[in-house]
CSV table of C-alpha atoms and ligand atoms in Angstrom, one decimal:
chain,number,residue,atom,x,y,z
C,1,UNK,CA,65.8,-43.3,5.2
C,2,UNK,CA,64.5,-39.9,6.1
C,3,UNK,CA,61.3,-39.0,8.4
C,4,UNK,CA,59.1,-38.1,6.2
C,5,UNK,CA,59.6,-41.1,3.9
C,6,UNK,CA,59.5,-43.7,6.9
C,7,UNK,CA,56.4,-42.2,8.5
C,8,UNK,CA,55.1,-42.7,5.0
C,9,UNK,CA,55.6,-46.5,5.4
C,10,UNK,CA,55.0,-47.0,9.3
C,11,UNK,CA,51.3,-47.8,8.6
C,12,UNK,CA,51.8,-50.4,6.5
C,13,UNK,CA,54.7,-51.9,9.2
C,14,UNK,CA,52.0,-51.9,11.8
C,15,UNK,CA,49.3,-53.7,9.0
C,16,UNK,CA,52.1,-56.3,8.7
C,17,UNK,CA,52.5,-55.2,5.1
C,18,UNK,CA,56.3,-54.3,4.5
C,19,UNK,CA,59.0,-56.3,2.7
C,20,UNK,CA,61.8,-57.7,5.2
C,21,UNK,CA,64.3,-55.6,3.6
C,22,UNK,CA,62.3,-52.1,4.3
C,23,UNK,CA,60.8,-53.2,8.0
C,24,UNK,CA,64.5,-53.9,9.1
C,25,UNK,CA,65.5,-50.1,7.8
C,26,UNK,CA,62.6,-49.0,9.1
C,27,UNK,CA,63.4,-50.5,12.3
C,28,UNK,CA,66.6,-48.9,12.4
C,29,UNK,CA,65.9,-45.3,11.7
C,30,UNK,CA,63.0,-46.1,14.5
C,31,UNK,CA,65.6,-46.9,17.4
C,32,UNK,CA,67.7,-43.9,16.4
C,33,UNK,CA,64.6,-41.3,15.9
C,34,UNK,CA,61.8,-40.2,18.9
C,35,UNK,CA,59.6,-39.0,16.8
C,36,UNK,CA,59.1,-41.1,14.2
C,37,UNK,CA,58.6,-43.3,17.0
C,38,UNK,CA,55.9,-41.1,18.5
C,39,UNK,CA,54.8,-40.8,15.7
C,40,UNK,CA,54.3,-44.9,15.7
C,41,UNK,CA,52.3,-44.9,19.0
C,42,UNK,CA,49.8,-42.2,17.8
C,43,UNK,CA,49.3,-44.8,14.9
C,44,UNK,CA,48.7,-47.6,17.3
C,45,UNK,CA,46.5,-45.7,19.3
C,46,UNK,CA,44.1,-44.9,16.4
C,47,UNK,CA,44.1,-48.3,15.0
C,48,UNK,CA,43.0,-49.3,18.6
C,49,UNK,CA,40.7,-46.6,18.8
C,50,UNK,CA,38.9,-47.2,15.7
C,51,UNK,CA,38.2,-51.0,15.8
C,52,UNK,CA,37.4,-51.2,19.3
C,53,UNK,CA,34.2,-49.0,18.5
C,54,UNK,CA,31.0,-50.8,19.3
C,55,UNK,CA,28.7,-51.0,16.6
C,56,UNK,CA,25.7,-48.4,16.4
C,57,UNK,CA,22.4,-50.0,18.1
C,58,UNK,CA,19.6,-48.6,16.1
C,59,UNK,CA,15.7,-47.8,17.4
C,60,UNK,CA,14.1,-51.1,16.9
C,61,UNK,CA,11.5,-49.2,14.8
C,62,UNK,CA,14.0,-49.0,12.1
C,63,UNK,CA,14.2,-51.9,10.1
C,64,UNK,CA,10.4,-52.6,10.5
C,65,UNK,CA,9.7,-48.4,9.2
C,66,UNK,CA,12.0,-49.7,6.4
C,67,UNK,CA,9.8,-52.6,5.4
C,68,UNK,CA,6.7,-51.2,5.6
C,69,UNK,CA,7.8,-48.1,3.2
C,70,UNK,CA,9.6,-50.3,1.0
C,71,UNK,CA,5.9,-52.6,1.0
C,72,UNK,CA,4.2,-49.1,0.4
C,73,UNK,CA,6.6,-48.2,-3.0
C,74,UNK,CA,6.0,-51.4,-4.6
C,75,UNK,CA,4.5,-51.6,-8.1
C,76,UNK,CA,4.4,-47.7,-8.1
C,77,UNK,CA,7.1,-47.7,-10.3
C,78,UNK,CA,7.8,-50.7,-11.9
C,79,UNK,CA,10.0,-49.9,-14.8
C,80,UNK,CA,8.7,-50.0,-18.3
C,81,UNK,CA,11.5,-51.7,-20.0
C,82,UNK,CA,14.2,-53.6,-18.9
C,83,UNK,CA,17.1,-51.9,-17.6
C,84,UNK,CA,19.4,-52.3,-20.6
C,85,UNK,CA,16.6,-50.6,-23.2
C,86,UNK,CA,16.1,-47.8,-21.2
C,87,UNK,CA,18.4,-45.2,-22.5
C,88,UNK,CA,17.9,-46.9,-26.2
C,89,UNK,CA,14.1,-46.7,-25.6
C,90,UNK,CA,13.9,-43.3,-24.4
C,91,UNK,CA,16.1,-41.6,-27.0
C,92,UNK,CA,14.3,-43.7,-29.8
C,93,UNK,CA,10.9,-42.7,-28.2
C,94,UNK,CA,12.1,-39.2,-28.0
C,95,UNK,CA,13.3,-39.0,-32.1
C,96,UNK,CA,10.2,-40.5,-33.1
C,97,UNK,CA,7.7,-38.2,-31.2
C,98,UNK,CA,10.2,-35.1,-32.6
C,99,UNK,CA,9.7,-36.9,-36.2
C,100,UNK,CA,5.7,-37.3,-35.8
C,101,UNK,CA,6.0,-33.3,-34.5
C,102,UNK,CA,7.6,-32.4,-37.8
C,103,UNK,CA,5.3,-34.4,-39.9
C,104,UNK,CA,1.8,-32.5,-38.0
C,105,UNK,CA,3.5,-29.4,-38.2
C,106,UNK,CA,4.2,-29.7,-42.0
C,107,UNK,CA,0.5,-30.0,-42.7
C,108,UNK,CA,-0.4,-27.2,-40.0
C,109,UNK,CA,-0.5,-24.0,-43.0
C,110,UNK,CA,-3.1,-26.3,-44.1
C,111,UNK,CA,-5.3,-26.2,-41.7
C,112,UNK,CA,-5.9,-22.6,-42.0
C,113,UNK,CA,-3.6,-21.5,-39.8
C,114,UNK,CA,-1.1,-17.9,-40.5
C,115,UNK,CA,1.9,-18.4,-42.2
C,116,UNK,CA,3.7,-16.7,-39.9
C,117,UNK,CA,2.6,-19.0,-36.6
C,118,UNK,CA,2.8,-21.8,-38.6
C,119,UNK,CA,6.3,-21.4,-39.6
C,120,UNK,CA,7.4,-20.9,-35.7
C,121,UNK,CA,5.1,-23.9,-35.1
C,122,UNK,CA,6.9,-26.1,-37.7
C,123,UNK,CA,10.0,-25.1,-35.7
C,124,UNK,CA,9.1,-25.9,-32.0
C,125,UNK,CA,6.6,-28.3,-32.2
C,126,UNK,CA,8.9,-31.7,-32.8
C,127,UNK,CA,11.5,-29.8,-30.2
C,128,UNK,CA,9.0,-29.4,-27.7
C,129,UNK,CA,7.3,-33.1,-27.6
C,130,UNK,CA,11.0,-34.4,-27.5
C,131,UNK,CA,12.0,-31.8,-24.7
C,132,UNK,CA,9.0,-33.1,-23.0
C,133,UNK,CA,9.2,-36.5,-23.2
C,134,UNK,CA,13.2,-36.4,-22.2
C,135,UNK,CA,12.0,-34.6,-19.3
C,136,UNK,CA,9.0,-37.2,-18.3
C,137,UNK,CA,12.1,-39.6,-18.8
C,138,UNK,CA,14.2,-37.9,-16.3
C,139,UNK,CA,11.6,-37.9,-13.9
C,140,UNK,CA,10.3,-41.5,-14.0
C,141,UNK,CA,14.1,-42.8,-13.6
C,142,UNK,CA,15.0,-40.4,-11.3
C,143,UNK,CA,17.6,-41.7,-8.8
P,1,UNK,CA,24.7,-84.8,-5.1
P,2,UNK,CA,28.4,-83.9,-5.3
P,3,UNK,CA,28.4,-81.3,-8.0
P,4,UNK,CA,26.2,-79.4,-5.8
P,5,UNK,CA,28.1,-79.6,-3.2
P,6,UNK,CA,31.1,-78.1,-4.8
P,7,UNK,CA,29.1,-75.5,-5.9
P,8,UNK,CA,28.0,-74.3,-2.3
P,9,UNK,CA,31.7,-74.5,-1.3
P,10,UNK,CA,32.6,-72.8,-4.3
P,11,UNK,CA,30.1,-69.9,-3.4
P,12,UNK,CA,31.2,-69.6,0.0
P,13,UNK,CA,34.8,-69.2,-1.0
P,14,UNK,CA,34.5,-66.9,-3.7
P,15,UNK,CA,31.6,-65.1,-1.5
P,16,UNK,CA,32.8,-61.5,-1.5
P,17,UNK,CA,31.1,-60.3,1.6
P,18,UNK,CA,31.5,-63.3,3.8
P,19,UNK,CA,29.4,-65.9,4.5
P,20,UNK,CA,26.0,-65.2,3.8
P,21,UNK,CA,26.9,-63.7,0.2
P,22,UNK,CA,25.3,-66.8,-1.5
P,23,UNK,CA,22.2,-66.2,0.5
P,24,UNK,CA,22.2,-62.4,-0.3
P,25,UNK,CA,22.0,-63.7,-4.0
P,26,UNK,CA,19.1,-65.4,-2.9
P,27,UNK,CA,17.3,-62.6,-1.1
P,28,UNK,CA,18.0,-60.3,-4.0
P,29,UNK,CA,16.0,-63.0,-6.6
P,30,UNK,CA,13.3,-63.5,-4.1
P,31,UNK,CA,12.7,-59.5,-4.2
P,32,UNK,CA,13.4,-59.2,-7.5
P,33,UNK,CA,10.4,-61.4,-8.2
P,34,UNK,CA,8.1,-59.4,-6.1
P,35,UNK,CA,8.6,-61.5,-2.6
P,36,UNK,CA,8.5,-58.6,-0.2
P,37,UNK,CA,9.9,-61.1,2.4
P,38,UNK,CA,13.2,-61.2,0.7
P,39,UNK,CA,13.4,-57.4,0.9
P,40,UNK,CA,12.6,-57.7,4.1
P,41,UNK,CA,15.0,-60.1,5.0
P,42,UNK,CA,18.1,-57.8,3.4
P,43,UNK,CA,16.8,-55.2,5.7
P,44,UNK,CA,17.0,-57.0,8.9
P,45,UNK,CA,20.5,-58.8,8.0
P,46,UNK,CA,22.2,-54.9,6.6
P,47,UNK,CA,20.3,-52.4,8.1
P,48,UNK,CA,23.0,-52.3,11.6
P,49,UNK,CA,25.9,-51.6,9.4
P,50,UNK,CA,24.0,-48.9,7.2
P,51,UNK,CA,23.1,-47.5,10.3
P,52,UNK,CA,26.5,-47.9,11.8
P,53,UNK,CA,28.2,-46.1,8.9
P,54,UNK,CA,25.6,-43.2,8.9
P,55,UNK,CA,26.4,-42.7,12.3
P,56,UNK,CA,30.0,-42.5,12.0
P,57,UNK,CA,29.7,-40.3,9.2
P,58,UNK,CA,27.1,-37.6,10.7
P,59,UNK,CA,27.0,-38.2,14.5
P,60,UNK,CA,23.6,-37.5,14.6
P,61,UNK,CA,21.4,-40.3,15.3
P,62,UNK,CA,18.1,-38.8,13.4
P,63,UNK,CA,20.2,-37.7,10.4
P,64,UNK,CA,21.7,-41.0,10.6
P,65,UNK,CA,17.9,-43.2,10.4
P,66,UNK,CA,16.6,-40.7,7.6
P,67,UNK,CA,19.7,-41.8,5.5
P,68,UNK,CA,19.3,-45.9,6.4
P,69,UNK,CA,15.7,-45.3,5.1
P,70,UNK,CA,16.6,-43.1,2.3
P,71,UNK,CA,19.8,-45.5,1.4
P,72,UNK,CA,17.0,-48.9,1.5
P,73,UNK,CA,14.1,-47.1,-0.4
P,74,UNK,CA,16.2,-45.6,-2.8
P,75,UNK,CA,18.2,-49.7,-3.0
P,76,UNK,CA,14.7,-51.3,-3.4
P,77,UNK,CA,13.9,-49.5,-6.0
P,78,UNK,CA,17.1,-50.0,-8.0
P,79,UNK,CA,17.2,-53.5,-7.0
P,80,UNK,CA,16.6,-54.3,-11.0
P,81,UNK,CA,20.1,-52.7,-11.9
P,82,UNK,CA,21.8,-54.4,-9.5
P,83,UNK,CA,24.3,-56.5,-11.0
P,84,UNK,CA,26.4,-58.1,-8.4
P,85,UNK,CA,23.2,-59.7,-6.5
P,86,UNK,CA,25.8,-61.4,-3.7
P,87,UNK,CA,27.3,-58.0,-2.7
P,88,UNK,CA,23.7,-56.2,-1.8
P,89,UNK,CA,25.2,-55.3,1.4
P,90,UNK,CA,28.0,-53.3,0.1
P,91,UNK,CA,26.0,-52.0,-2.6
P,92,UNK,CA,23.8,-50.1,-0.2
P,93,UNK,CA,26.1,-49.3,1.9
P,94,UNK,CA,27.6,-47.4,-1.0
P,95,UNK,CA,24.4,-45.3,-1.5
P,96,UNK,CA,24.3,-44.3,2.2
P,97,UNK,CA,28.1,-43.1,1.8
P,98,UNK,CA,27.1,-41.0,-0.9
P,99,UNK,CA,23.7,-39.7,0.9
P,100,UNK,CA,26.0,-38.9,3.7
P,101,UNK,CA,28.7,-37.2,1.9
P,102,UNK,CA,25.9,-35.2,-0.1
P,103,UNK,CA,24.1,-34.1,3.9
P,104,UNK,CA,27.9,-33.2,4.8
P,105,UNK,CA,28.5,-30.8,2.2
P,106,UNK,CA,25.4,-28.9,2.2
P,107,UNK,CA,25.5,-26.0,2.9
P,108,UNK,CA,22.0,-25.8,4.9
P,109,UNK,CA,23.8,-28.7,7.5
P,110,UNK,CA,23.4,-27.4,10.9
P,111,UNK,CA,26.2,-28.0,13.3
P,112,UNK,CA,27.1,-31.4,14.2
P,113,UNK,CA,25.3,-32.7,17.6
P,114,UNK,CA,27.7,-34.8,19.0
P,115,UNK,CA,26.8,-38.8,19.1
P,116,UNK,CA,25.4,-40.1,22.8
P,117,UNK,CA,26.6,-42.9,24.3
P,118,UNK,CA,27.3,-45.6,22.9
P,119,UNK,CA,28.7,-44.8,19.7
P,120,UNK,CA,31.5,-42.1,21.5
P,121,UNK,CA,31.2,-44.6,24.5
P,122,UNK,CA,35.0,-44.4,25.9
P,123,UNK,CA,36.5,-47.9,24.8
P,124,UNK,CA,36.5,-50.9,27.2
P,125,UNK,CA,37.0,-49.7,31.1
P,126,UNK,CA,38.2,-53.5,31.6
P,127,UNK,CA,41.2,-53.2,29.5
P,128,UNK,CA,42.4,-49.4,29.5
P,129,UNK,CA,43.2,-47.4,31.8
P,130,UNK,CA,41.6,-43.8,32.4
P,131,UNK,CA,44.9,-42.0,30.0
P,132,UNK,CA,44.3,-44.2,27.3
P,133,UNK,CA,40.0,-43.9,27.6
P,134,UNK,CA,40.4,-40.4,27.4
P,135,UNK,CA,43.0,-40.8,24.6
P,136,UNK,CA,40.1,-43.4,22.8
P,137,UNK,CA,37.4,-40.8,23.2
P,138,UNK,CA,39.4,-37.5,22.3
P,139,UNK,CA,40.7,-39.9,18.3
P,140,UNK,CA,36.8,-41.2,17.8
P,141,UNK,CA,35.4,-37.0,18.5
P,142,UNK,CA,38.6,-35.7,16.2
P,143,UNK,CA,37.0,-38.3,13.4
P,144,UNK,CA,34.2,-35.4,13.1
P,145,UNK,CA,36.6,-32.9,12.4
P,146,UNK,CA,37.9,-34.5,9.5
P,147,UNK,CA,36.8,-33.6,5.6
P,148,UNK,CA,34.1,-35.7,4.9
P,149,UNK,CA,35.6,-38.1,2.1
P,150,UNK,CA,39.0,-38.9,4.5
P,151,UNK,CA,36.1,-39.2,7.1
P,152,UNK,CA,34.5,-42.1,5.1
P,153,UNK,CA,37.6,-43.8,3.7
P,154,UNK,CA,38.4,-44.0,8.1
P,155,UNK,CA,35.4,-45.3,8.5
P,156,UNK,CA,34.6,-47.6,5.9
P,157,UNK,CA,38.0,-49.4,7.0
P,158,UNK,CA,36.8,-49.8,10.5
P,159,UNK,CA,33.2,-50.9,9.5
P,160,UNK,CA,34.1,-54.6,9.0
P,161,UNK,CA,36.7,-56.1,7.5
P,162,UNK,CA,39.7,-53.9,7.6
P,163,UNK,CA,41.2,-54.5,3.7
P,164,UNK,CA,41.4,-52.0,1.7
P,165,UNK,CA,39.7,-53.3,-1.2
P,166,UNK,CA,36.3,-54.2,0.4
P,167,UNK,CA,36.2,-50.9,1.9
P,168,UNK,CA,37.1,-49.1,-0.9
P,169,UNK,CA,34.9,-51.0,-3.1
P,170,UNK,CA,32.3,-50.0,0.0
P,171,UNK,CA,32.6,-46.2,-1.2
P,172,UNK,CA,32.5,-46.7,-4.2
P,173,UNK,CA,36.4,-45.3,-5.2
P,174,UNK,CA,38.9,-47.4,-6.4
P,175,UNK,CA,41.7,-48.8,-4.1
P,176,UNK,CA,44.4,-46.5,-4.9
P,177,UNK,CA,42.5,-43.1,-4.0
P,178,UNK,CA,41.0,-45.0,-1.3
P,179,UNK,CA,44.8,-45.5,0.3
P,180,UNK,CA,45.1,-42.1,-0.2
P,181,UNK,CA,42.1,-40.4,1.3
P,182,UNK,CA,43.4,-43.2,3.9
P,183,UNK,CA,46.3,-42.1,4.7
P,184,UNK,CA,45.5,-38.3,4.8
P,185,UNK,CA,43.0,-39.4,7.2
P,186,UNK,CA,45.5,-40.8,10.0
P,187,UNK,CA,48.2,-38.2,9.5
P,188,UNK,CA,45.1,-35.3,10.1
P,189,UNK,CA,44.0,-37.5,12.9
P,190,UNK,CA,48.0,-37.6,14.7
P,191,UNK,CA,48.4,-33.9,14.1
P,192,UNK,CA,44.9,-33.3,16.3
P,193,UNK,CA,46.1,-35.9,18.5
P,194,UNK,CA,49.7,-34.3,19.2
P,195,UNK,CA,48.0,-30.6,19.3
P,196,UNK,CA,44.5,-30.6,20.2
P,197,UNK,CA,44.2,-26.9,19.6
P,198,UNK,CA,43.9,-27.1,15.9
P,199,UNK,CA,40.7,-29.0,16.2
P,200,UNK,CA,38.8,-26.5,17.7
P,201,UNK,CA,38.3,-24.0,15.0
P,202,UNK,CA,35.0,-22.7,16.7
P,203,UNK,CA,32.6,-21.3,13.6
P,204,UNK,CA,31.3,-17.5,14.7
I,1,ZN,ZN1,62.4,-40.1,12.1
């Protein structure tokens, strides 16, 4: 076995994870080469390093700041549908408002207005309510 | 009588985060139904190891609160999409990871402040001797030197546990990048180790 390929594999030797067959070859090229065996230590030492760390003691304020926001956000947002509908709902919402835009606009050289505004209106209107909405949508859900 | 009984040993030993999984169900319900006191209860039992992790990740003790709050807030008001009611812990420990890769790779960050005492604290003086302390310290200040995603797979591994599959699941990867960004980690962490010059690359 070469260096590169057993300091590939002395992690796993220290986490107890090698087959016999491979730890005894490791083993060997160990006795033979310095620094792979260095190279072993430094391992160790990290290991050691890392789980002896004590855990991080926060400001007692913490968890009650916590509570008392989470307290604060409640019912401000409760969802509208349930979770599963909500990209269904949206995007059905959406088409229909673009559908009911369409139908309005068709009647809008009716109402008097130019041909010529009407025509762009007839155009953007059903784009514009759905744009809207999808955008109302992102907000509300926003992450 | 003994059905039930089963089924509470059955919980704990399929409970993925440990003991008080079954509970954590339980808290998760409670909230769900609008009982602020099971929110507050998932607070008080995860809030440490949020705060632990956002510590190890930025080594700044503010930065590190804003993100508990921020990972919590933003939690409580998923809590409906939360499918895997047992693992709440993990599952907000996953939104912190992300908040804190997202604060490490923008690009308005200011420098890191290194961490006070106790979090760099040198390791127990009762068992090592002043080499190895100094050795302890020198591996736990090269951790903020590393790229931010081998710095989480590091720490995620040392949070609790130590398997690769809770900690990846932790982060949020799966377990094979997780090994990976893993491994990459330590061999970075050696080659600091064996030539401390190469950490220091001092920004102008
Ligand atoms: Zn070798």
């Amino acid at each position: 076995m070469r260096c590169p390929k057993v300091r590939a594999k002395l992690q796993a030797l220290l986490d107890g994870a090698l087959p016999a067959t491979d730890e005894a070859r490791l083993r060997d090229h160990l006795t033979a080469c310095e620094p792979c065996r260095g190279h072993l230590d430094s391992l160790r030492l990290i290991d050691e390093a890392l789980s002896t760390q004590p855990e991080a003691e926060p400001r007692p304020e913490l968890a009650p700041a916590i509570m008392a926001r989470a307290r604060a956000q409640r019912g401000r947002r409760r969802p509208l549908v349930p979770v599963w509908l909500e990209g269904w709902t949206l995007a059905s919402v959406a088409l229909g408002l673009a559908a009911c835009g369409l139908a309005v606009s068709r009647f809008l050289p009716a109402a008097g207005l130019p041909d010529e505004l009407a025509a762009q209106a007839s155009g953007l209107l059903p784009v514009a309510l759905a744009a809207a909405f999808g955008l109302f949508g992102m907000w509300y859900y926003r992450p | 009588m003994i059905a039930a009984l089963a089924r509470s040993a059955n919980l704990v030993l399929l409970a993925p985060a440990g003991r008080d999984a079954g509970d954590d169900a339980a808290l998760v319900a409670r909230a769900r139904e609008g009982d602020p006191s099971g929110f507050d209860e998932i607070v008080r039992r995860h809030h440490k190891r949020v705060y632990t992790l956002a510590c190890r990740m930025l080594h700044h003790p503010e930065e590190a609160e804003d993100v508990t709050q921020e990972a919590f807030l933003n939690a409580y008001q998923r809590l409906p999409q939360l499918r895997e009611a047992e693992s709440v812990g993990a599952w907000i420990c996953r939104i912190a990871s992300n908040l804190c890769l997202d604060r490490l790779r923008s690009p308005r960050r200011h420098t890191e402040v290194p961490m006070p005492a106790p979090e760099l604290a040198p390791a127990d003086p009762a068992t090592a001797d002043e080499g190895t302390a100094e050795t302890v310290e020198r591996i736990r200040a090269a951790m903020a030197e590393l790229p931010p995603k081998y710095r989480l797979a590091v720490v995620a591994y040392y949070l609790r546990g130590h398997t690769y599959e809770e900690a990846a699941r932790l982060i949020g990867v799966n377990v094979r990048t997780f090994k990976t960004h893993l491994y990459r980690a330590r061999q970075r962490l050696i080659a600091m180790l064996e030539d401390p010059t190469q950490t220091r690359e001092e920004p102008p």
